[in-house]
Amino acid sequence: MSSATHLARTAFPEREDRAPSAADAWALGLLSSLRRRLAPPAAREVARLAGRLAEQGPHLRALDDAALLTHLRAIAPAAVRELQIPALREALVAVAELSRRALGLLPYPTQLFGAMTLLRGQLAEMQTGEGKTLTAGLAACLAGLAGLPVHVVTVNDYLAGRDANKNRALFRQAGLTVGVVAHGVERDERVRAYACDITYCTNKELVFDYLRDRVAMGGRASTAQLRARRLVGGPRGRPEQPVLRGLHFAIVDEADSIFIDEARTPLILAVQAGEVDHAAAHAQALAIVGAFERDLHYQINEARRELHMTDAGRTALTAATAGLGAPWAATHQREHLGTQALRALHMFLRDEQYLVDAEGKVQIIDEYTGRVLPGRTWEQGLHQMIEAKEGVELSQQTTTQARITYQRFFCRYLRLSGMSGTAREMAPEFASVFRLATVAIPTHRPSARISLVPRLLPDEAAKWAAVADFVAERHRTGQPVLVGTRSVLSSERLGALLEARGLPHKVLNARQDAVEASIVAEAGRRGAITVATNMAGRGTDIALGDGVRELGGICVVLTEYHESPRIDRQLVGRCARQGDPGTAIAIVALDDELLRQHGGHEARLLGWAQASGAPSVGRLLQRTRAAAQGRAERMHARTRRETMRQDHQLDRMTAFSGDPT
């Protein structure tokens, strides 16, 4: 069934979700690579748009507001709906003038090219600091003028509200309405926000609203069915209206984070189902398996984050629980409780995968952003097992109503586009899964970043001492320093070390997410020291303070390589924005997680070279890093494919195609 047919048949426009075959995925990835190589240079289109700006600018400035808006409304449908390139260039130049009047900002030609890329249903790789907020606003404005409902999707509530407010005057000037959906917003307000021409929302809130609509409608429903339900009531006997009005056009900011990093785990819509059965068994399980020995009773694959109980472990568990009664008498329940207890003890660590907040609630930390994921819980009793481990009140058990992966959900948009500062590594997957071509947007000004030779230390203790020494050295010159860490625990450990040395600093992690903007705003001031998790790696602008440019700009210190090189680049991208100066250095250790889990024989060779004082350690470190990250990325890609395959398989098994799953 074509998307056009489906659009005509239902009152909720969306594309049919079909699993690509392995051959299709391979062909699409290859085609994407060929298109990138054969595509005309982006600089040519940027120059053409710059010429149009210079040529048509005086004429457009001479128009009054009403005439300019009439002109835009006349050309927007052909430019956006039919993607006529001459009309699209003309519309972009006109919306640039609208931006100048409404926001006092005349977009750069590179931003206009970025907006063109979005409107063409492609993924724009724009470097950090190149103005993605305005770029998305320009594209959303033109799409809204063409009559397309637009969802601008961001990774957290702060960015959704901030970006909507930054572009609000532009949308108002164009006669468009804008809404914001954030965590905690009531249903009626969500309906109003999604009814606006342009809606800013987070990926999580958007997907769960979609799932709730699917559950309420009993799956996809026709126009007649929806009208009948509004008159006589929905499945619960009351008139119901979907929160969303279809999946028309999405602009996804930080697309690699949403499409790739978060795609390994499906989103599950669950409802509370009462108190946990056999709550006391959780504490019993933790006490029993706490005495188990690794490799004898259980095995852990750290790279794949998998834990399996051995035959010896199952035998020991059976012996230890003999006579305890339910639920230990049943083999399946006994082994499930034992395995979850082992996972809670050895694979989910406080201040790394989760934290316990001031109210005694276990809150999951997003490993890619470093932020708390409010309202999210682990499934199959793992969350309650971690709560028992921490000695806090157990939350209620839940029952799954619907589930879907981000990859399956976003494939359902009739038109999809995205932005990211780090996309080129994943271009084949964007092409094969989402049919999105990746286009590199030139920078407005050349980069002035200085990358120092990375430093390798023998162990974690030596690394933190070296980081503290380096920070103290830069602090003496007055240069602001931003230190990136992988976890809450690491950030606080380094913070304590800096405090012991008398170095004034601020720590930014999931505990301080409420004051993130204020901490980041001060990170570029003279003498500032900021220790941050990946929260400082996305969507935040760090302005240089007085005299900081002369000191070399911000110095970014990477203290551990991540499994994805994109996350490393995001952190480094905090400095040297828009032609500003900046410095970046990596100070890492041989026992860091990436090298330990994925380093292979290259890591062993690196250890030998480091111990012997070989002069080529820096080059060998870079090769080892690339090999380790390549292994990790391939492993995660297999996980994403398997997750999507399972999701489609579950869909077929339930014969509920296109519904909540």
Tab-separated table of N, CA and C in Angstrom, residues 64 108 169 180 307 387 402 416 440 448 462 479 487 559 582 597 627:
chain	number	residue	atom	x	y	z
A	64	ASP	N	6.304	45.999	1.970
A	64	ASP	CA	5.806	46.093	3.345
A	64	ASP	C	5.521	44.692	3.869
A	108	TYR	N	22.582	33.284	7.414
A	108	TYR	CA	23.716	33.064	6.524
A	108	TYR	C	23.267	32.199	5.351
A	169	ALA	N	8.803	34.795	17.333
A	169	ALA	CA	8.508	36.052	16.627
A	169	ALA	C	8.479	35.838	15.113
A	180	VAL	N	4.192	24.021	22.301
A	180	VAL	CA	5.292	23.286	22.921
A	180	VAL	C	4.707	22.167	23.774
A	307	LEU	N	24.438	-10.693	30.747
A	307	LEU	CA	24.774	-11.534	31.890
A	307	LEU	C	23.987	-12.833	31.795
A	387	GLU	N	15.685	-0.887	43.044
A	387	GLU	CA	15.140	-0.178	44.204
A	387	GLU	C	15.398	-0.970	45.491
A	402	ALA	N	1.699	-1.067	24.924
A	402	ALA	CA	2.160	-0.892	23.551
A	402	ALA	C	3.655	-0.631	23.574
A	416	LEU	N	10.276	13.256	6.365
A	416	LEU	CA	11.171	13.239	7.521
A	416	LEU	C	12.473	13.933	7.171
A	440	ALA	N	26.359	17.316	3.996
A	440	ALA	CA	27.248	18.114	4.845
A	440	ALA	C	27.090	19.591	4.490
A	448	ALA	N	38.868	27.319	13.765
A	448	ALA	CA	40.165	27.728	14.315
A	448	ALA	C	40.556	26.846	15.499
A	462	ALA	N	46.015	7.605	37.744
A	462	ALA	CA	47.018	8.475	37.112
A	462	ALA	C	46.353	9.454	36.143
A	479	GLN	N	42.448	30.818	31.101
A	479	GLN	CA	41.652	30.196	30.046
A	479	GLN	C	40.560	29.318	30.651
A	487	SER	N	30.328	9.777	33.287
A	487	SER	CA	29.293	9.419	34.262
A	487	SER	C	29.213	10.438	35.379
A	559	THR	N	38.080	13.135	28.823
A	559	THR	CA	38.737	12.252	29.782
A	559	THR	C	38.496	10.771	29.513
A	582	GLY	N	39.886	27.953	20.018
A	582	GLY	CA	39.584	26.926	21.008
A	582	GLY	C	40.612	25.822	20.954
A	597	GLN	N	37.057	-3.001	26.999
A	597	GLN	CA	36.034	-3.891	26.474
A	597	GLN	C	36.148	-4.152	24.982
A	627	ALA	N	39.807	1.445	16.064
A	627	ALA	CA	39.442	0.029	15.992
A	627	ALA	C	38.406	-0.324	17.060
